Coordinates of C-alpha atoms in Angstrom, one line a residue:
M1 CA -6.9 -6.7 16.7
S2 CA -4.7 -7.9 19.3
K3 CA -1.0 -5.2 19.2
H4 CA 0.8 -8.9 17.9
D5 CA -1.7 -9.3 14.8
R6 CA -2.3 -5.5 14.6
I7 CA 1.8 -6.1 14.0
T8 CA 2.3 -8.7 12.1
S9 CA 0.0 -7.3 10.0
E10 CA 1.6 -3.6 9.2
A11 CA 5.3 -5.4 8.9
A12 CA 4.3 -8.2 6.3
K13 CA 2.2 -4.6 4.8
W14 CA 6.3 -2.5 4.8
A15 CA 8.2 -5.7 3.4
I16 CA 5.9 -5.8 0.0
R17 CA 6.4 -2.1 -0.1
I18 CA 10.0 -2.4 0.4
D19 CA 9.8 -4.9 -2.2
A20 CA 8.3 -2.9 -4.7
G21 CA 9.9 0.0 -4.0
M22 CA 8.8 3.5 -1.0
T23 CA 8.7 6.8 -2.4
G24 CA 10.2 9.2 -0.2
A25 CA 7.1 10.6 1.2
E26 CA 6.8 6.4 1.7
Q27 CA 10.1 6.0 3.4
D28 CA 9.4 8.7 5.6
E29 CA 6.2 7.2 7.0
F30 CA 8.1 4.1 7.6
L31 CA 11.0 5.4 9.3
E32 CA 8.4 6.9 11.6
W33 CA 6.8 3.2 11.6
L34 CA 9.7 1.5 12.7
M35 CA 11.1 4.1 15.8
A36 CA 7.7 3.9 16.6
D37 CA 8.1 0.3 18.5
S38 CA 11.1 -2.3 18.7
A39 CA 8.5 -5.0 18.2
H40 CA 8.5 -3.9 14.6
G41 CA 12.2 -3.8 13.6
A42 CA 11.3 -7.8 14.1
E43 CA 8.5 -8.2 12.6
L44 CA 9.3 -6.6 10.0
E45 CA 12.4 -8.7 9.5
R46 CA 10.8 -12.4 10.0
Q47 CA 8.2 -11.0 7.1
R48 CA 11.5 -10.1 5.3
L49 CA 12.8 -13.6 5.9
H50 CA 9.7 -15.3 4.6
W51 CA 9.1 -13.1 2.2
D52 CA 12.5 -13.2 -0.1
R53 CA 12.7 -17.2 1.1
L54 CA 10.0 -18.3 -1.6
D55 CA 12.0 -16.7 -4.0
I56 CA 14.1 -19.6 -3.0
L57 CA 11.3 -21.6 -5.2
A58 CA 12.1 -20.0 -8.2
D59 CA 14.9 -22.3 -9.3
W60 CA 11.5 -25.3 -8.9
R61 CA 9.7 -25.7 -11.9
P62 CA 7.5 -28.0 -12.9
V63 CA 8.9 -29.4 -15.4
H64 CA 11.4 -30.3 -13.0
A65 CA 10.0 -32.7 -10.4
S66 CA 6.1 -32.6 -9.8
R67 CA 6.8 -31.6 -6.0
P68 CA 9.1 -28.5 -5.7
N69 CA 12.1 -30.2 -3.1
R70 CA 12.1 -29.5 -0.1
D71 CA 16.1 -29.5 -0.3
L72 CA 15.3 -25.6 -2.1
L73 CA 14.4 -24.2 1.4
A74 CA 17.2 -26.4 3.4
V75 CA 19.5 -24.1 5.2
S76 CA 22.7 -25.9 3.3
H77 CA 21.5 -25.2 0.0
P78 CA 23.7 -22.6 -1.8
A79 CA 21.1 -19.9 -2.5
W80 CA 19.8 -19.7 1.0
R81 CA 23.7 -19.3 2.6
A82 CA 23.6 -16.5 -0.2
F83 CA 20.0 -15.1 0.5
F84 CA 22.0 -15.7 4.4
S85 CA 25.1 -13.6 3.2
K86 CA 22.9 -10.9 1.3
R87 CA 20.7 -10.9 4.6
R88 CA 23.2 -10.1 6.8
L89 CA 23.2 -7.0 5.9
L90 CA 20.3 -5.3 4.8
L91 CA 19.1 -6.9 8.5
G92 CA 22.0 -5.2 10.0
G93 CA 21.3 -1.8 8.9
I94 CA 17.7 -2.0 9.3
L95 CA 18.0 -3.4 13.1
A96 CA 20.8 -0.3 13.2
L97 CA 18.3 2.1 14.0
P98 CA 18.4 4.1 17.3
A99 CA 16.3 2.6 20.1
A100 CA 13.2 1.0 18.5
A101 CA 16.0 -1.3 17.8
A102 CA 19.3 -0.8 17.8
C103 CA 19.3 -3.8 20.1
I104 CA 17.8 -6.9 18.5
F105 CA 20.4 -8.9 16.9
A106 CA 20.0 -9.6 12.8
L107 CA 20.1 -13.9 12.3
V108 CA 24.0 -13.9 12.8
F109 CA 25.6 -11.5 14.7
L110 CA 24.4 -8.5 16.9
E111 CA 24.8 -5.4 15.6
P112 CA 27.0 -2.8 17.7
A113 CA 24.6 0.1 19.4
P114 CA 25.2 3.8 17.6
G115 CA 28.1 5.6 17.8
H116 CA 31.0 2.3 19.4
L117 CA 32.3 0.2 16.9
P118 CA 33.1 -3.8 19.1
P119 CA 36.6 -4.4 18.5
V120 CA 37.4 -6.7 15.3
A121 CA 38.6 -10.2 16.8
A122 CA 35.5 -12.1 14.6
I123 CA 38.0 -11.0 11.6
P124 CA 41.4 -12.7 11.6
G125 CA 44.1 -10.9 10.4
V126 CA 42.2 -7.5 9.6
A127 CA 42.1 -4.8 13.2
T128 CA 40.3 -1.2 12.6
T129 CA 40.9 1.6 14.7
H130 CA 38.7 3.9 15.5
E131 CA 37.4 7.7 17.3
P132 CA 33.6 7.4 17.9
I133 CA 31.9 10.6 16.2
S134 CA 29.0 12.0 17.8
T135 CA 25.7 10.9 16.9
I136 CA 22.2 13.1 15.2
E137 CA 20.2 12.3 17.6
Q138 CA 16.0 13.7 18.5
Q139 CA 14.1 15.1 20.6
K140 CA 10.2 15.1 21.3
L141 CA 10.1 18.1 23.6
D142 CA 6.9 18.6 26.0
D143 CA 4.7 19.8 23.5
G144 CA 5.1 17.2 21.0
T145 CA 8.1 19.5 18.5
I146 CA 10.3 17.0 17.7
V147 CA 14.1 18.3 17.3
E148 CA 16.5 16.8 15.1
L149 CA 20.0 18.0 16.3
N150 CA 23.1 17.6 14.1
R151 CA 25.9 16.8 15.3
G152 CA 27.8 18.4 18.0
A153 CA 25.2 20.3 18.4
S154 CA 22.9 21.3 22.7
I155 CA 20.1 22.8 22.8
K156 CA 18.7 24.1 26.5
V157 CA 14.7 23.8 26.6
L158 CA 12.7 26.4 28.9
Y159 CA 9.6 27.0 28.3
T160 CA 6.9 29.0 30.2
A161 CA 2.8 28.8 30.3
T162 CA 3.2 31.6 27.8
E163 CA 5.7 31.2 25.9
R164 CA 7.8 28.0 24.6
H165 CA 11.5 29.2 25.0
V166 CA 14.4 27.4 23.3
R167 CA 18.2 28.3 23.4
L168 CA 20.5 26.8 20.6
E169 CA 23.8 27.0 21.8
H170 CA 25.7 25.9 19.7
G171 CA 26.1 24.5 16.2
E172 CA 23.3 23.1 13.6
A173 CA 18.9 21.3 14.2
N174 CA 15.6 20.9 12.3
F175 CA 12.7 22.3 14.0
N176 CA 8.9 20.5 13.3
V177 CA 7.5 22.8 16.0
A178 CA 3.5 21.5 17.7
K179 CA 1.6 24.6 16.7
D180 CA 0.0 25.7 19.4
P181 CA -0.9 30.1 19.6
N182 CA -2.0 30.4 22.7
R183 CA 2.2 29.9 23.2
P184 CA 4.7 31.4 21.2
F185 CA 7.6 29.1 19.8
I186 CA 11.0 31.3 20.1
V187 CA 14.7 29.3 19.7
N188 CA 17.4 31.9 20.1
I189 CA 19.9 32.0 19.2
N190 CA 23.5 34.4 19.6
G191 CA 21.1 36.6 20.4
V192 CA 18.7 35.2 17.5
N193 CA 15.2 34.5 17.5
V194 CA 13.5 32.7 14.9
R195 CA 9.5 33.0 16.1
A196 CA 7.0 30.0 14.7
V197 CA 4.1 28.9 15.6
G198 CA 3.7 25.6 13.7
T199 CA 6.4 25.2 11.6
S200 CA 9.3 23.3 9.8
F201 CA 12.9 25.7 10.1
N202 CA 16.6 24.7 10.3
V203 CA 18.3 26.5 12.2
R204 CA 22.7 26.3 11.7
H205 CA 25.3 29.0 13.9
E206 CA 28.4 28.4 12.4
G207 CA 30.9 31.4 13.0
A208 CA 30.5 34.4 12.8
A209 CA 26.7 33.4 10.5
I210 CA 22.5 32.4 11.6
E211 CA 21.2 30.4 8.5
V212 CA 17.6 30.0 8.8
L213 CA 16.1 27.9 6.5
V214 CA 12.4 27.1 6.3
T215 CA 10.7 24.1 4.7
S216 CA 7.2 24.0 6.0
G217 CA 5.2 27.8 7.3
K218 CA 7.3 30.9 8.6
V219 CA 9.0 32.7 11.6
Q220 CA 9.7 36.0 12.8
V221 CA 13.3 36.6 12.7
Q222 CA 14.4 39.6 14.4
A223 CA 18.2 40.8 15.0
P224 CA 19.5 42.2 17.6
R225 CA 19.4 45.8 16.5
E226 CA 23.4 47.2 16.6
T227 CA 23.8 44.1 13.5
V228 CA 21.4 46.1 11.5
P229 CA 22.9 48.6 9.6
D230 CA 21.9 52.7 9.2
D231 CA 22.4 52.9 5.1
S232 CA 21.6 49.0 4.3
T233 CA 18.6 48.9 2.2
K234 CA 19.1 45.4 1.9
S235 CA 19.4 44.6 5.9
V236 CA 16.3 44.8 8.3
A237 CA 16.3 44.5 12.4
N238 CA 12.6 41.8 11.6
A239 CA 12.3 40.1 8.9
L240 CA 9.3 37.1 7.7
V241 CA 10.9 34.2 5.6
N242 CA 7.7 31.7 4.3
A243 CA 8.9 28.5 3.6
G244 CA 11.4 27.9 0.5
Q245 CA 13.8 31.0 1.6
Y246 CA 16.1 32.0 4.0
A247 CA 17.1 34.2 5.9
V248 CA 21.8 34.9 6.8
V249 CA 22.3 37.2 10.1
T250 CA 26.1 38.1 9.9
L251 CA 27.1 39.5 13.4
E252 CA 29.8 40.0 12.7
S253 CA 31.0 43.9 13.8
M254 CA 32.1 45.5 10.3
N255 CA 29.2 43.9 8.0
P256 CA 26.3 42.8 10.0
G257 CA 23.0 42.4 8.7
L258 CA 20.4 40.1 8.4
V259 CA 18.8 39.0 4.6
V260 CA 16.2 37.0 2.8
R261 CA 17.0 35.2 -0.3
A262 CA 14.7 32.5 -1.7
V263 CA 16.4 29.5 -2.4
E264 CA 16.5 27.2 -4.9
T265 CA 15.2 23.2 -5.1
H266 CA 18.4 21.6 -5.2
R267 CA 20.3 24.1 -2.9
M268 CA 17.7 23.6 -0.5
D269 CA 17.6 19.7 -0.6
E270 CA 22.3 20.3 0.1
M271 CA 21.1 22.6 3.2
I272 CA 19.1 20.0 5.3
A273 CA 21.0 16.5 3.2
W274 CA 21.8 15.9 7.1
H275 CA 18.5 15.1 8.2
P276 CA 18.5 11.9 8.7
R277 CA 15.8 9.4 6.8
L278 CA 16.7 5.6 5.1
L279 CA 18.7 4.7 2.0
D280 CA 18.5 1.5 0.5
F281 CA 21.0 0.4 -1.6
S282 CA 19.9 -3.4 -3.8
E283 CA 23.5 -4.4 -5.6
R284 CA 25.3 -0.4 -5.7
P285 CA 29.1 -0.1 -5.9
L286 CA 30.5 0.7 -2.2
A287 CA 31.7 4.0 -3.9
D288 CA 28.0 4.9 -4.6
I289 CA 27.7 4.4 -1.0
V290 CA 30.0 5.5 0.3
E291 CA 29.0 9.3 -1.9
E292 CA 25.8 9.1 -0.8
V293 CA 26.5 8.8 2.4
N294 CA 29.3 11.1 2.5
K295 CA 26.7 13.9 1.3
C296 CA 24.5 13.2 3.7
N297 CA 27.0 13.5 6.9
A298 CA 29.0 16.6 6.1
P299 CA 31.7 17.2 8.4
I300 CA 32.3 13.1 8.7
Q301 CA 33.4 11.5 5.4
L302 CA 35.0 7.7 3.9
V303 CA 37.5 8.1 2.4
L304 CA 38.5 4.4 -0.1
A305 CA 41.7 3.9 0.5
E306 CA 42.3 1.2 -2.5
P307 CA 40.2 1.4 -6.4
E308 CA 39.6 -2.2 -5.3
L309 CA 37.5 -1.3 -2.8
A310 CA 35.0 1.2 -5.6
G311 CA 33.5 -1.9 -7.3
T312 CA 32.5 -3.8 -4.5
I313 CA 28.6 -4.8 -4.8
V314 CA 26.5 -4.1 -1.9
S315 CA 23.4 -4.4 -0.3
A316 CA 21.8 -2.1 2.6
T317 CA 19.0 -0.6 4.1
L318 CA 20.5 1.7 6.6
R319 CA 19.6 5.2 7.9
S320 CA 21.7 8.2 6.1
D321 CA 22.9 9.4 9.6
Q322 CA 24.6 5.8 10.7
V323 CA 27.7 6.0 9.3
E324 CA 29.3 3.6 12.5
N325 CA 26.8 1.2 11.5
L326 CA 28.3 0.8 7.3
V327 CA 31.3 1.6 8.3
S328 CA 30.9 -2.3 10.7
L329 CA 28.5 -4.4 8.1
L330 CA 31.2 -3.8 5.5
R331 CA 33.9 -5.1 8.4
N332 CA 31.4 -8.2 9.2
G333 CA 30.2 -9.1 5.5
F334 CA 33.8 -8.4 3.3
G335 CA 36.6 -8.1 6.4
I336 CA 37.0 -4.6 5.3
R337 CA 39.0 -2.4 7.9
S338 CA 38.5 0.9 8.6
E339 CA 41.0 4.3 10.5
C340 CA 39.0 6.8 11.9
K341 CA 40.7 10.2 12.3
G342 CA 38.7 13.5 13.6
N343 CA 36.4 13.5 10.7
T344 CA 37.3 10.5 8.6
I345 CA 37.5 6.8 8.3
T346 CA 39.3 5.2 5.9
L347 CA 38.4 1.8 4.3
Y348 CA 41.0 -0.9 3.7
K349 CA 41.1 -4.1 2.0
E350 CA 41.0 -7.4 3.8
N351 CA 44.2 -8.2 5.5
R352 CA 46.7 -5.1 4.7
R353 CA 49.5 -4.8 7.1

């Protein structure tokens, strides 16, 4: 089977699975497939266009005529125009994924690259002001380890023949470590070492505290000796942290320590809500979409300036961290104006002065 035929077949299967609804695991698999090749996004949308276009034939019934009215499939047909209106939002969301599809156009408009909203010249009377916001980045290290960096975070990679060493200079990062028993994987955060062989864990450095959340496998957390109080029975210099647990290292000179705690499922979900995933909204009120997107993107927050916007019905499929692409979709599809100040993006009704 040629590459083209394989992509066509895979895209057709994904179109059916998306239409039927996907589990969380399937969404993760879909994102990996979509980002693996820029051709995947283009072919998927071609397949979904064909799939949804067939729905228009529902306007025809055998009692109406012996054959379907070919005008049902004409672009001028009201049902087809409505399809284009809805699809514009849906395609823009999917094709806003980084690298794999950011350069592909979505039927009626070019989707901007993440982090760059173009000026609004196509909608008379609507202005948009914004300041670029940092994005969530994914890096694949030489050994196959996948690192996701939360907004503003940065790392320095120092690999040797015997050790894989990464320094988290600031911010928050998630590590999906490739297994290599001969070379331990060590993340250093301000003197605290997190050692792993093959596992997944999230590290957050904020203020004088470092949090290490393990989502699979286990890690060894080593805190500097000076942070361990002599009279503490709850704090230790080294701790083994298993999946479903998190360690908190306090670096304050007055109250240092290292404590390991179990974490409940809902709390774990909150702690890793920033991890990019696929969000699929079908005819949902804008208020619901804003609430869900805000959960995934703290401290960045969308704010609806007018109550009337809350009930706006929107269908969109997009990656959870693509806030600016959602704003762009709302602007192009509904003429909504946005103003970005710091980490707050305020949405206004069309033609507001």
